[in-house]
Amino acid sequence: MQQKEIRSAVTAQFYQSLAESGVEITAIPQAQLQAMVNALADGLIAGLAALDDDDAARSRAVVAGGPAGMAVAAALSADDDDEEALLWSGRPYISIGTRYELTSQRLRIIRGIFGRDFEEVELVRVRDTSVSQHLGERALDIGDVTIVSNDPQQPEIVLRNIKDPVEVREIIRKATLTEKQRRNLAYREEM
């Protein structure tokens, strides 16, 4: 979604919420009401962008120092026992209730603001990954990473609207290969 579309959707939602709340706002001049709603929308978008920047900074700190494979390999080689290391963490663009975490052994999808729903896929079960971006997503450097796994309950997982999806896909691929090697699992095509 483009910034204008997001802003107009948030503004429309504020107006709808005001109408449904039953609060008497007729005493507020229309220009002031519009300015107040625009300020709330801008504040919400700025807050979400700050959260996104925090995730991006944390993600860059994890994979800093070169290509994704080098950082992932370093994190995994320093961790020879069964302890998990966080390799990447992110959230969908303009999202509050969903977070993705990639560790050295599994991929976690955490959903919910008040309640929590955890979904996990072991990296040894991952078969394939792919990235898809349309023109608007390419302009914002966001996209979807699709993960195909041997997990019977969730054979396909889509990480939606994440920043730098090509780099994230590469981190997942390297971590998957490293985890399969650590567990002495040989790669072979399914027939």
mmCIF file with all atom_site columns, C-alpha atoms in Angstrom:
data_model
loop_
_atom_site.group_PDB
_atom_site.id
_atom_site.type_symbol
_atom_site.label_atom_id
_atom_site.label_alt_id
_atom_site.label_comp_id
_atom_site.label_asym_id
_atom_site.label_entity_id
_atom_site.label_seq_id
_atom_site.pdbx_PDB_ins_code
_atom_site.Cartn_x
_atom_site.Cartn_y
_atom_site.Cartn_z
_atom_site.occupancy
_atom_site.B_iso_or_equiv
_atom_site.pdbx_formal_charge
_atom_site.auth_seq_id
_atom_site.auth_comp_id
_atom_site.auth_asym_id
_atom_site.auth_atom_id
_atom_site.pdbx_PDB_model_num
ATOM 1   C CA . MET A 1 1   ? 0.000   0.000   0.000  1.00 0.00 ? 1   MET A CA 1
ATOM 2   C CA . GLN A 1 2   ? 1.228   3.501   -0.783 1.00 0.00 ? 2   GLN A CA 1
ATOM 3   C CA . GLN A 1 3   ? 1.624   6.100   1.959  1.00 0.00 ? 3   GLN A CA 1
ATOM 4   C CA . LYS A 1 4   ? -1.344  8.149   0.666  1.00 0.00 ? 4   LYS A CA 1
ATOM 5   C CA . GLU A 1 5   ? -3.615  5.092   0.629  1.00 0.00 ? 5   GLU A CA 1
ATOM 6   C CA . ILE A 1 6   ? -2.585  4.146   4.159  1.00 0.00 ? 6   ILE A CA 1
ATOM 7   C CA . ARG A 1 7   ? -3.125  7.699   5.397  1.00 0.00 ? 7   ARG A CA 1
ATOM 8   C CA . SER A 1 8   ? -6.574  7.930   3.796  1.00 0.00 ? 8   SER A CA 1
ATOM 9   C CA . ALA A 1 9   ? -7.572  4.517   5.208  1.00 0.00 ? 9   ALA A CA 1
ATOM 10  C CA . VAL A 1 10  ? -6.442  5.533   8.710  1.00 0.00 ? 10  VAL A CA 1
ATOM 11  C CA . THR A 1 11  ? -8.224  8.888   8.411  1.00 0.00 ? 11  THR A CA 1
ATOM 12  C CA . ALA A 1 12  ? -11.434 7.195   7.254  1.00 0.00 ? 12  ALA A CA 1
ATOM 13  C CA . GLN A 1 13  ? -11.201 4.756   10.169 1.00 0.00 ? 13  GLN A CA 1
ATOM 14  C CA . PHE A 1 14  ? -10.783 7.634   12.638 1.00 0.00 ? 14  PHE A CA 1
ATOM 15  C CA . TYR A 1 15  ? -13.895 9.340   11.255 1.00 0.00 ? 15  TYR A CA 1
ATOM 16  C CA . GLN A 1 16  ? -15.835 6.076   11.409 1.00 0.00 ? 16  GLN A CA 1
ATOM 17  C CA . SER A 1 17  ? -14.719 5.466   14.999 1.00 0.00 ? 17  SER A CA 1
ATOM 18  C CA . LEU A 1 18  ? -15.747 8.999   15.975 1.00 0.00 ? 18  LEU A CA 1
ATOM 19  C CA . ALA A 1 19  ? -19.173 8.499   14.384 1.00 0.00 ? 19  ALA A CA 1
ATOM 20  C CA . GLU A 1 20  ? -19.687 5.146   16.129 1.00 0.00 ? 20  GLU A CA 1
ATOM 21  C CA . SER A 1 21  ? -18.513 6.413   19.516 1.00 0.00 ? 21  SER A CA 1
ATOM 22  C CA . GLY A 1 22  ? -21.503 8.673   20.006 1.00 0.00 ? 22  GLY A CA 1
ATOM 23  C CA . VAL A 1 23  ? -19.293 11.549  21.180 1.00 0.00 ? 23  VAL A CA 1
ATOM 24  C CA . GLU A 1 24  ? -20.781 14.933  20.288 1.00 0.00 ? 24  GLU A CA 1
ATOM 25  C CA . ILE A 1 25  ? -18.271 16.669  18.011 1.00 0.00 ? 25  ILE A CA 1
ATOM 26  C CA . THR A 1 26  ? -20.522 19.239  16.328 1.00 0.00 ? 26  THR A CA 1
ATOM 27  C CA . ALA A 1 27  ? -19.042 22.016  18.497 1.00 0.00 ? 27  ALA A CA 1
ATOM 28  C CA . ILE A 1 28  ? -15.634 21.461  16.900 1.00 0.00 ? 28  ILE A CA 1
ATOM 29  C CA . PRO A 1 29  ? -15.222 23.456  13.667 1.00 0.00 ? 29  PRO A CA 1
ATOM 30  C CA . GLN A 1 30  ? -14.756 21.239  10.601 1.00 0.00 ? 30  GLN A CA 1
ATOM 31  C CA . ALA A 1 31  ? -11.265 22.629  9.853  1.00 0.00 ? 31  ALA A CA 1
ATOM 32  C CA . GLN A 1 32  ? -10.084 21.881  13.403 1.00 0.00 ? 32  GLN A CA 1
ATOM 33  C CA . LEU A 1 33  ? -11.617 18.407  13.318 1.00 0.00 ? 33  LEU A CA 1
ATOM 34  C CA . GLN A 1 34  ? -9.884  17.695  10.007 1.00 0.00 ? 34  GLN A CA 1
ATOM 35  C CA . ALA A 1 35  ? -6.561  18.967  11.406 1.00 0.00 ? 35  ALA A CA 1
ATOM 36  C CA . MET A 1 36  ? -6.978  16.838  14.541 1.00 0.00 ? 36  MET A CA 1
ATOM 37  C CA . VAL A 1 37  ? -7.783  13.669  12.570 1.00 0.00 ? 37  VAL A CA 1
ATOM 38  C CA . ASN A 1 38  ? -4.864  14.326  10.195 1.00 0.00 ? 38  ASN A CA 1
ATOM 39  C CA . ALA A 1 39  ? -2.528  14.817  13.159 1.00 0.00 ? 39  ALA A CA 1
ATOM 40  C CA . LEU A 1 40  ? -3.716  11.547  14.715 1.00 0.00 ? 40  LEU A CA 1
ATOM 41  C CA . ALA A 1 41  ? -3.221  9.711   11.423 1.00 0.00 ? 41  ALA A CA 1
ATOM 42  C CA . ASP A 1 42  ? 0.262   11.192  10.979 1.00 0.00 ? 42  ASP A CA 1
ATOM 43  C CA . GLY A 1 43  ? 1.160   10.289  14.564 1.00 0.00 ? 43  GLY A CA 1
ATOM 44  C CA . LEU A 1 44  ? -0.007  6.713   14.101 1.00 0.00 ? 44  LEU A CA 1
ATOM 45  C CA . ILE A 1 45  ? 1.925   6.320   10.842 1.00 0.00 ? 45  ILE A CA 1
ATOM 46  C CA . ALA A 1 46  ? 5.041   7.867   12.414 1.00 0.00 ? 46  ALA A CA 1
ATOM 47  C CA . GLY A 1 47  ? 4.737   5.531   15.412 1.00 0.00 ? 47  GLY A CA 1
ATOM 48  C CA . LEU A 1 48  ? 4.446   2.502   13.159 1.00 0.00 ? 48  LEU A CA 1
ATOM 49  C CA . ALA A 1 49  ? 7.413   3.702   11.109 1.00 0.00 ? 49  ALA A CA 1
ATOM 50  C CA . ALA A 1 50  ? 9.445   4.072   14.324 1.00 0.00 ? 50  ALA A CA 1
ATOM 51  C CA . LEU A 1 51  ? 8.555   0.503   15.312 1.00 0.00 ? 51  LEU A CA 1
ATOM 52  C CA . ASP A 1 52  ? 9.560   -0.633  11.841 1.00 0.00 ? 52  ASP A CA 1
ATOM 53  C CA . ASP A 1 53  ? 12.858  1.271   12.117 1.00 0.00 ? 53  ASP A CA 1
ATOM 54  C CA . ASP A 1 54  ? 13.556  -0.392  15.491 1.00 0.00 ? 54  ASP A CA 1
ATOM 55  C CA . ASP A 1 55  ? 12.997  -3.810  13.918 1.00 0.00 ? 55  ASP A CA 1
ATOM 56  C CA . ALA A 1 56  ? 15.176  -2.892  10.951 1.00 0.00 ? 56  ALA A CA 1
ATOM 57  C CA . ALA A 1 57  ? 17.966  -1.670  13.260 1.00 0.00 ? 57  ALA A CA 1
ATOM 58  C CA . ARG A 1 58  ? 17.750  -4.868  15.309 1.00 0.00 ? 58  ARG A CA 1
ATOM 59  C CA . SER A 1 59  ? 17.768  -6.900  12.112 1.00 0.00 ? 59  SER A CA 1
ATOM 60  C CA . ARG A 1 60  ? 20.774  -4.988  10.748 1.00 0.00 ? 60  ARG A CA 1
ATOM 61  C CA . ALA A 1 61  ? 22.607  -5.514  14.044 1.00 0.00 ? 61  ALA A CA 1
ATOM 62  C CA . VAL A 1 62  ? 22.046  -9.247  13.734 1.00 0.00 ? 62  VAL A CA 1
ATOM 63  C CA . VAL A 1 63  ? 23.175  -9.495  10.115 1.00 0.00 ? 63  VAL A CA 1
ATOM 64  C CA . ALA A 1 64  ? 25.723  -6.660  10.077 1.00 0.00 ? 64  ALA A CA 1
ATOM 65  C CA . GLY A 1 65  ? 29.159  -7.057  8.685  1.00 0.00 ? 65  GLY A CA 1
ATOM 66  C CA . GLY A 1 66  ? 28.606  -8.361  5.177  1.00 0.00 ? 66  GLY A CA 1
ATOM 67  C CA . PRO A 1 67  ? 26.402  -10.642 3.178  1.00 0.00 ? 67  PRO A CA 1
ATOM 68  C CA . ALA A 1 68  ? 23.679  -12.587 4.927  1.00 0.00 ? 68  ALA A CA 1
ATOM 69  C CA . GLY A 1 69  ? 25.453  -15.899 4.618  1.00 0.00 ? 69  GLY A CA 1
ATOM 70  C CA . MET A 1 70  ? 28.563  -14.726 6.469  1.00 0.00 ? 70  MET A CA 1
ATOM 71  C CA . ALA A 1 71  ? 26.593  -13.345 9.420  1.00 0.00 ? 71  ALA A CA 1
ATOM 72  C CA . VAL A 1 72  ? 24.340  -16.384 9.615  1.00 0.00 ? 72  VAL A CA 1
ATOM 73  C CA . ALA A 1 73  ? 27.283  -18.764 9.400  1.00 0.00 ? 73  ALA A CA 1
ATOM 74  C CA . ALA A 1 74  ? 29.119  -16.829 12.113 1.00 0.00 ? 74  ALA A CA 1
ATOM 75  C CA . ALA A 1 75  ? 26.083  -16.864 14.396 1.00 0.00 ? 75  ALA A CA 1
ATOM 76  C CA . LEU A 1 76  ? 25.555  -20.552 13.836 1.00 0.00 ? 76  LEU A CA 1
ATOM 77  C CA . SER A 1 77  ? 29.182  -21.673 14.080 1.00 0.00 ? 77  SER A CA 1
ATOM 78  C CA . ALA A 1 78  ? 29.592  -19.859 17.385 1.00 0.00 ? 78  ALA A CA 1
ATOM 79  C CA . ASP A 1 79  ? 26.614  -21.831 18.628 1.00 0.00 ? 79  ASP A CA 1
ATOM 80  C CA . ASP A 1 80  ? 27.532  -25.524 18.302 1.00 0.00 ? 80  ASP A CA 1
ATOM 81  C CA . ASP A 1 81  ? 25.216  -26.836 21.016 1.00 0.00 ? 81  ASP A CA 1
ATOM 82  C CA . ASP A 1 82  ? 21.423  -26.872 20.939 1.00 0.00 ? 82  ASP A CA 1
ATOM 83  C CA . GLU A 1 83  ? 20.943  -23.230 21.942 1.00 0.00 ? 83  GLU A CA 1
ATOM 84  C CA . GLU A 1 84  ? 19.032  -21.079 19.505 1.00 0.00 ? 84  GLU A CA 1
ATOM 85  C CA . ALA A 1 85  ? 20.386  -17.788 18.236 1.00 0.00 ? 85  ALA A CA 1
ATOM 86  C CA . LEU A 1 86  ? 18.127  -15.055 16.876 1.00 0.00 ? 86  LEU A CA 1
ATOM 87  C CA . LEU A 1 87  ? 19.159  -14.437 13.267 1.00 0.00 ? 87  LEU A CA 1
ATOM 88  C CA . TRP A 1 88  ? 16.427  -12.065 12.099 1.00 0.00 ? 88  TRP A CA 1
ATOM 89  C CA . SER A 1 89  ? 13.335  -10.397 13.476 1.00 0.00 ? 89  SER A CA 1
ATOM 90  C CA . GLY A 1 90  ? 10.790  -8.304  11.619 1.00 0.00 ? 90  GLY A CA 1
ATOM 91  C CA . ARG A 1 91  ? 7.166   -7.400  11.186 1.00 0.00 ? 91  ARG A CA 1
ATOM 92  C CA . PRO A 1 92  ? 4.924   -6.685  8.228  1.00 0.00 ? 92  PRO A CA 1
ATOM 93  C CA . TYR A 1 93  ? 4.922   -3.122  6.924  1.00 0.00 ? 93  TYR A CA 1
ATOM 94  C CA . ILE A 1 94  ? 2.298   -1.107  8.832  1.00 0.00 ? 94  ILE A CA 1
ATOM 95  C CA . SER A 1 95  ? 1.366   -3.893  11.209 1.00 0.00 ? 95  SER A CA 1
ATOM 96  C CA . ILE A 1 96  ? 1.073   -3.958  14.948 1.00 0.00 ? 96  ILE A CA 1
ATOM 97  C CA . GLY A 1 97  ? -0.097  -7.453  15.803 1.00 0.00 ? 97  GLY A CA 1
ATOM 98  C CA . THR A 1 98  ? 2.281   -9.705  13.842 1.00 0.00 ? 98  THR A CA 1
ATOM 99  C CA . ARG A 1 99  ? 5.986   -10.372 14.353 1.00 0.00 ? 99  ARG A CA 1
ATOM 100 C CA . TYR A 1 100 ? 8.324   -12.810 12.613 1.00 0.00 ? 100 TYR A CA 1
ATOM 101 C CA . GLU A 1 101 ? 11.433  -14.312 14.230 1.00 0.00 ? 101 GLU A CA 1
ATOM 102 C CA . LEU A 1 102 ? 14.027  -16.512 12.585 1.00 0.00 ? 102 LEU A CA 1
ATOM 103 C CA . THR A 1 103 ? 16.310  -18.424 14.925 1.00 0.00 ? 103 THR A CA 1
ATOM 104 C CA . SER A 1 104 ? 19.053  -20.889 14.131 1.00 0.00 ? 104 SER A CA 1
ATOM 105 C CA . GLN A 1 105 ? 16.547  -23.758 14.465 1.00 0.00 ? 105 GLN A CA 1
ATOM 106 C CA . ARG A 1 106 ? 13.064  -22.494 13.603 1.00 0.00 ? 106 ARG A CA 1
ATOM 107 C CA . LEU A 1 107 ? 10.894  -19.769 12.156 1.00 0.00 ? 107 LEU A CA 1
ATOM 108 C CA . ARG A 1 108 ? 8.295   -18.271 14.491 1.00 0.00 ? 108 ARG A CA 1
ATOM 109 C CA . ILE A 1 109 ? 5.233   -16.260 13.582 1.00 0.00 ? 109 ILE A CA 1
ATOM 110 C CA . ILE A 1 110 ? 3.762   -14.462 16.585 1.00 0.00 ? 110 ILE A CA 1
ATOM 111 C CA . ARG A 1 111 ? 0.315   -12.927 16.156 1.00 0.00 ? 111 ARG A CA 1
ATOM 112 C CA . GLY A 1 112 ? -1.808  -10.891 18.534 1.00 0.00 ? 112 GLY A CA 1
ATOM 113 C CA . ILE A 1 113 ? -1.711  -7.764  20.609 1.00 0.00 ? 113 ILE A CA 1
ATOM 114 C CA . PHE A 1 114 ? -3.517  -8.830  23.780 1.00 0.00 ? 114 PHE A CA 1
ATOM 115 C CA . GLY A 1 115 ? -3.601  -12.584 23.238 1.00 0.00 ? 115 GLY A CA 1
ATOM 116 C CA . ARG A 1 116 ? -0.794  -14.449 21.522 1.00 0.00 ? 116 ARG A CA 1
ATOM 117 C CA . ASP A 1 117 ? -0.834  -17.073 18.784 1.00 0.00 ? 117 ASP A CA 1
ATOM 118 C CA . PHE A 1 118 ? 2.484   -18.811 18.067 1.00 0.00 ? 118 PHE A CA 1
ATOM 119 C CA . GLU A 1 119 ? 3.184   -20.673 14.860 1.00 0.00 ? 119 GLU A CA 1
ATOM 120 C CA . GLU A 1 120 ? 6.527   -22.420 14.349 1.00 0.00 ? 120 GLU A CA 1
ATOM 121 C CA . VAL A 1 121 ? 8.236   -24.286 11.546 1.00 0.00 ? 121 VAL A CA 1
ATOM 122 C CA . GLU A 1 122 ? 11.456  -26.187 12.117 1.00 0.00 ? 122 GLU A CA 1
ATOM 123 C CA . LEU A 1 123 ? 14.122  -25.146 9.601  1.00 0.00 ? 123 LEU A CA 1
ATOM 124 C CA . VAL A 1 124 ? 14.929  -28.778 8.797  1.00 0.00 ? 124 VAL A CA 1
ATOM 125 C CA . ARG A 1 125 ? 11.400  -29.056 7.344  1.00 0.00 ? 125 ARG A CA 1
ATOM 126 C CA . VAL A 1 126 ? 11.828  -26.123 4.930  1.00 0.00 ? 126 VAL A CA 1
ATOM 127 C CA . ARG A 1 127 ? 11.953  -27.282 1.306  1.00 0.00 ? 127 ARG A CA 1
ATOM 128 C CA . ASP A 1 128 ? 11.867  -24.079 -0.725 1.00 0.00 ? 128 ASP A CA 1
ATOM 129 C CA . THR A 1 129 ? 11.608  -20.305 -0.450 1.00 0.00 ? 129 THR A CA 1
ATOM 130 C CA . SER A 1 130 ? 10.548  -17.643 -2.928 1.00 0.00 ? 130 SER A CA 1
ATOM 131 C CA . VAL A 1 131 ? 10.013  -13.877 -3.037 1.00 0.00 ? 131 VAL A CA 1
ATOM 132 C CA . SER A 1 132 ? 7.223   -11.943 -4.722 1.00 0.00 ? 132 SER A CA 1
ATOM 133 C CA . GLN A 1 133 ? 6.904   -8.176  -5.093 1.00 0.00 ? 133 GLN A CA 1
ATOM 134 C CA . HIS A 1 134 ? 4.604   -6.021  -7.194 1.00 0.00 ? 134 HIS A CA 1
ATOM 135 C CA . LEU A 1 135 ? 5.590   -2.581  -8.430 1.00 0.00 ? 135 LEU A CA 1
ATOM 136 C CA . GLY A 1 136 ? 4.353   -0.686  -5.373 1.00 0.00 ? 136 GLY A CA 1
ATOM 137 C CA . GLU A 1 137 ? 6.137   -3.080  -3.032 1.00 0.00 ? 137 GLU A CA 1
ATOM 138 C CA . ARG A 1 138 ? 9.373   -2.765  -5.004 1.00 0.00 ? 138 ARG A CA 1
ATOM 139 C CA . ALA A 1 139 ? 9.213   1.012   -4.598 1.00 0.00 ? 139 ALA A CA 1
ATOM 140 C CA . LEU A 1 140 ? 8.929   0.578   -0.811 1.00 0.00 ? 140 LEU A CA 1
ATOM 141 C CA . ASP A 1 141 ? 11.447  -2.318  -0.732 1.00 0.00 ? 141 ASP A CA 1
ATOM 142 C CA . ILE A 1 142 ? 8.915   -4.655  0.841  1.00 0.00 ? 142 ILE A CA 1
ATOM 143 C CA . GLY A 1 143 ? 7.529   -7.967  -0.363 1.00 0.00 ? 143 GLY A CA 1
ATOM 144 C CA . ASP A 1 144 ? 6.315   -11.439 0.501  1.00 0.00 ? 144 ASP A CA 1
ATOM 145 C CA . VAL A 1 145 ? 8.561   -14.410 1.264  1.00 0.00 ? 145 VAL A CA 1
ATOM 146 C CA . THR A 1 146 ? 6.846   -17.754 0.677  1.00 0.00 ? 146 THR A CA 1
ATOM 147 C CA . ILE A 1 147 ? 8.220   -20.783 2.519  1.00 0.00 ? 147 ILE A CA 1
ATOM 148 C CA . VAL A 1 148 ? 7.255   -24.296 1.432  1.00 0.00 ? 148 VAL A CA 1
ATOM 149 C CA . SER A 1 149 ? 7.835   -26.927 4.097  1.00 0.00 ? 149 SER A CA 1
ATOM 150 C CA . ASN A 1 150 ? 7.196   -30.567 4.933  1.00 0.00 ? 150 ASN A CA 1
ATOM 151 C CA . ASP A 1 151 ? 5.093   -29.499 7.912  1.00 0.00 ? 151 ASP A CA 1
ATOM 152 C CA . PRO A 1 152 ? 1.738   -31.309 7.547  1.00 0.00 ? 152 PRO A CA 1
ATOM 153 C CA . GLN A 1 153 ? -0.239  -28.632 9.410  1.00 0.00 ? 153 GLN A CA 1
ATOM 154 C CA . GLN A 1 154 ? 1.259   -25.647 7.595  1.00 0.00 ? 154 GLN A CA 1
ATOM 155 C CA . PRO A 1 155 ? 2.863   -26.687 4.283  1.00 0.00 ? 155 PRO A CA 1
ATOM 156 C CA . GLU A 1 156 ? 3.100   -23.095 3.014  1.00 0.00 ? 156 GLU A CA 1
ATOM 157 C CA . ILE A 1 157 ? 3.839   -20.008 5.077  1.00 0.00 ? 157 ILE A CA 1
ATOM 158 C CA . VAL A 1 158 ? 3.891   -16.483 3.703  1.00 0.00 ? 158 VAL A CA 1
ATOM 159 C CA . LEU A 1 159 ? 5.778   -13.718 5.485  1.00 0.00 ? 159 LEU A CA 1
ATOM 160 C CA . ARG A 1 160 ? 3.810   -10.747 4.174  1.00 0.00 ? 160 ARG A CA 1
ATOM 161 C CA . ASN A 1 161 ? 5.026   -7.211  3.485  1.00 0.00 ? 161 ASN A CA 1
ATOM 162 C CA . ILE A 1 162 ? 8.458   -7.509  5.074  1.00 0.00 ? 162 ILE A CA 1
ATOM 163 C CA . LYS A 1 163 ? 11.333  -5.126  4.474  1.00 0.00 ? 163 LYS A CA 1
ATOM 164 C CA . ASP A 1 164 ? 14.137  -6.272  2.159  1.00 0.00 ? 164 ASP A CA 1
ATOM 165 C CA . PRO A 1 165 ? 12.522  -9.619  1.267  1.00 0.00 ? 165 PRO A CA 1
ATOM 166 C CA . VAL A 1 166 ? 15.394  -10.813 -0.937 1.00 0.00 ? 166 VAL A CA 1
ATOM 167 C CA . GLU A 1 167 ? 17.870  -10.481 1.943  1.00 0.00 ? 167 GLU A CA 1
ATOM 168 C CA . VAL A 1 168 ? 15.442  -12.179 4.355  1.00 0.00 ? 168 VAL A CA 1
ATOM 169 C CA . ARG A 1 169 ? 14.957  -15.060 1.906  1.00 0.00 ? 169 ARG A CA 1
ATOM 170 C CA . GLU A 1 170 ? 18.728  -15.464 1.692  1.00 0.00 ? 170 GLU A CA 1
ATOM 171 C CA . ILE A 1 171 ? 19.048  -15.484 5.500  1.00 0.00 ? 171 ILE A CA 1
ATOM 172 C CA . ILE A 1 172 ? 16.354  -18.184 5.702  1.00 0.00 ? 172 ILE A CA 1
ATOM 173 C CA . ARG A 1 173 ? 18.051  -20.244 2.981  1.00 0.00 ? 173 ARG A CA 1
ATOM 174 C CA . LYS A 1 174 ? 21.485  -20.102 4.647  1.00 0.00 ? 174 LYS A CA 1
ATOM 175 C CA . ALA A 1 175 ? 20.036  -20.878 8.089  1.00 0.00 ? 175 ALA A CA 1
ATOM 176 C CA . THR A 1 176 ? 18.085  -23.829 6.657  1.00 0.00 ? 176 THR A CA 1
ATOM 177 C CA . LEU A 1 177 ? 21.168  -25.306 4.994  1.00 0.00 ? 177 LEU A CA 1
ATOM 178 C CA . THR A 1 178 ? 23.253  -24.814 8.140  1.00 0.00 ? 178 THR A CA 1
ATOM 179 C CA . GLU A 1 179 ? 20.623  -26.435 10.387 1.00 0.00 ? 179 GLU A CA 1
ATOM 180 C CA . LYS A 1 180 ? 20.281  -29.418 8.039  1.00 0.00 ? 180 LYS A CA 1
ATOM 181 C CA . GLN A 1 181 ? 24.068  -29.864 8.058  1.00 0.00 ? 181 GLN A CA 1
ATOM 182 C CA . ARG A 1 182 ? 24.146  -29.576 11.852 1.00 0.00 ? 182 ARG A CA 1
ATOM 183 C CA . ARG A 1 183 ? 21.603  -32.377 12.119 1.00 0.00 ? 183 ARG A CA 1
ATOM 184 C CA . ASN A 1 184 ? 23.384  -34.455 9.451  1.00 0.00 ? 184 ASN A CA 1
ATOM 185 C CA . LEU A 1 185 ? 20.427  -34.407 7.078  1.00 0.00 ? 185 LEU A CA 1
ATOM 186 C CA . ALA A 1 186 ? 21.361  -34.882 3.438  1.00 0.00 ? 186 ALA A CA 1
ATOM 187 C CA . TYR A 1 187 ? 19.646  -32.886 0.725  1.00 0.00 ? 187 TYR A CA 1
ATOM 188 C CA . ARG A 1 188 ? 17.716  -34.852 -1.867 1.00 0.00 ? 188 ARG A CA 1
ATOM 189 C CA . GLU A 1 189 ? 14.929  -34.114 -4.293 1.00 0.00 ? 189 GLU A CA 1
ATOM 190 C CA . GLU A 1 190 ? 11.546  -35.559 -3.485 1.00 0.00 ? 190 GLU A CA 1
ATOM 191 C CA . MET A 1 191 ? 10.295  -38.001 -6.051 1.00 0.00 ? 191 MET A CA 1
#
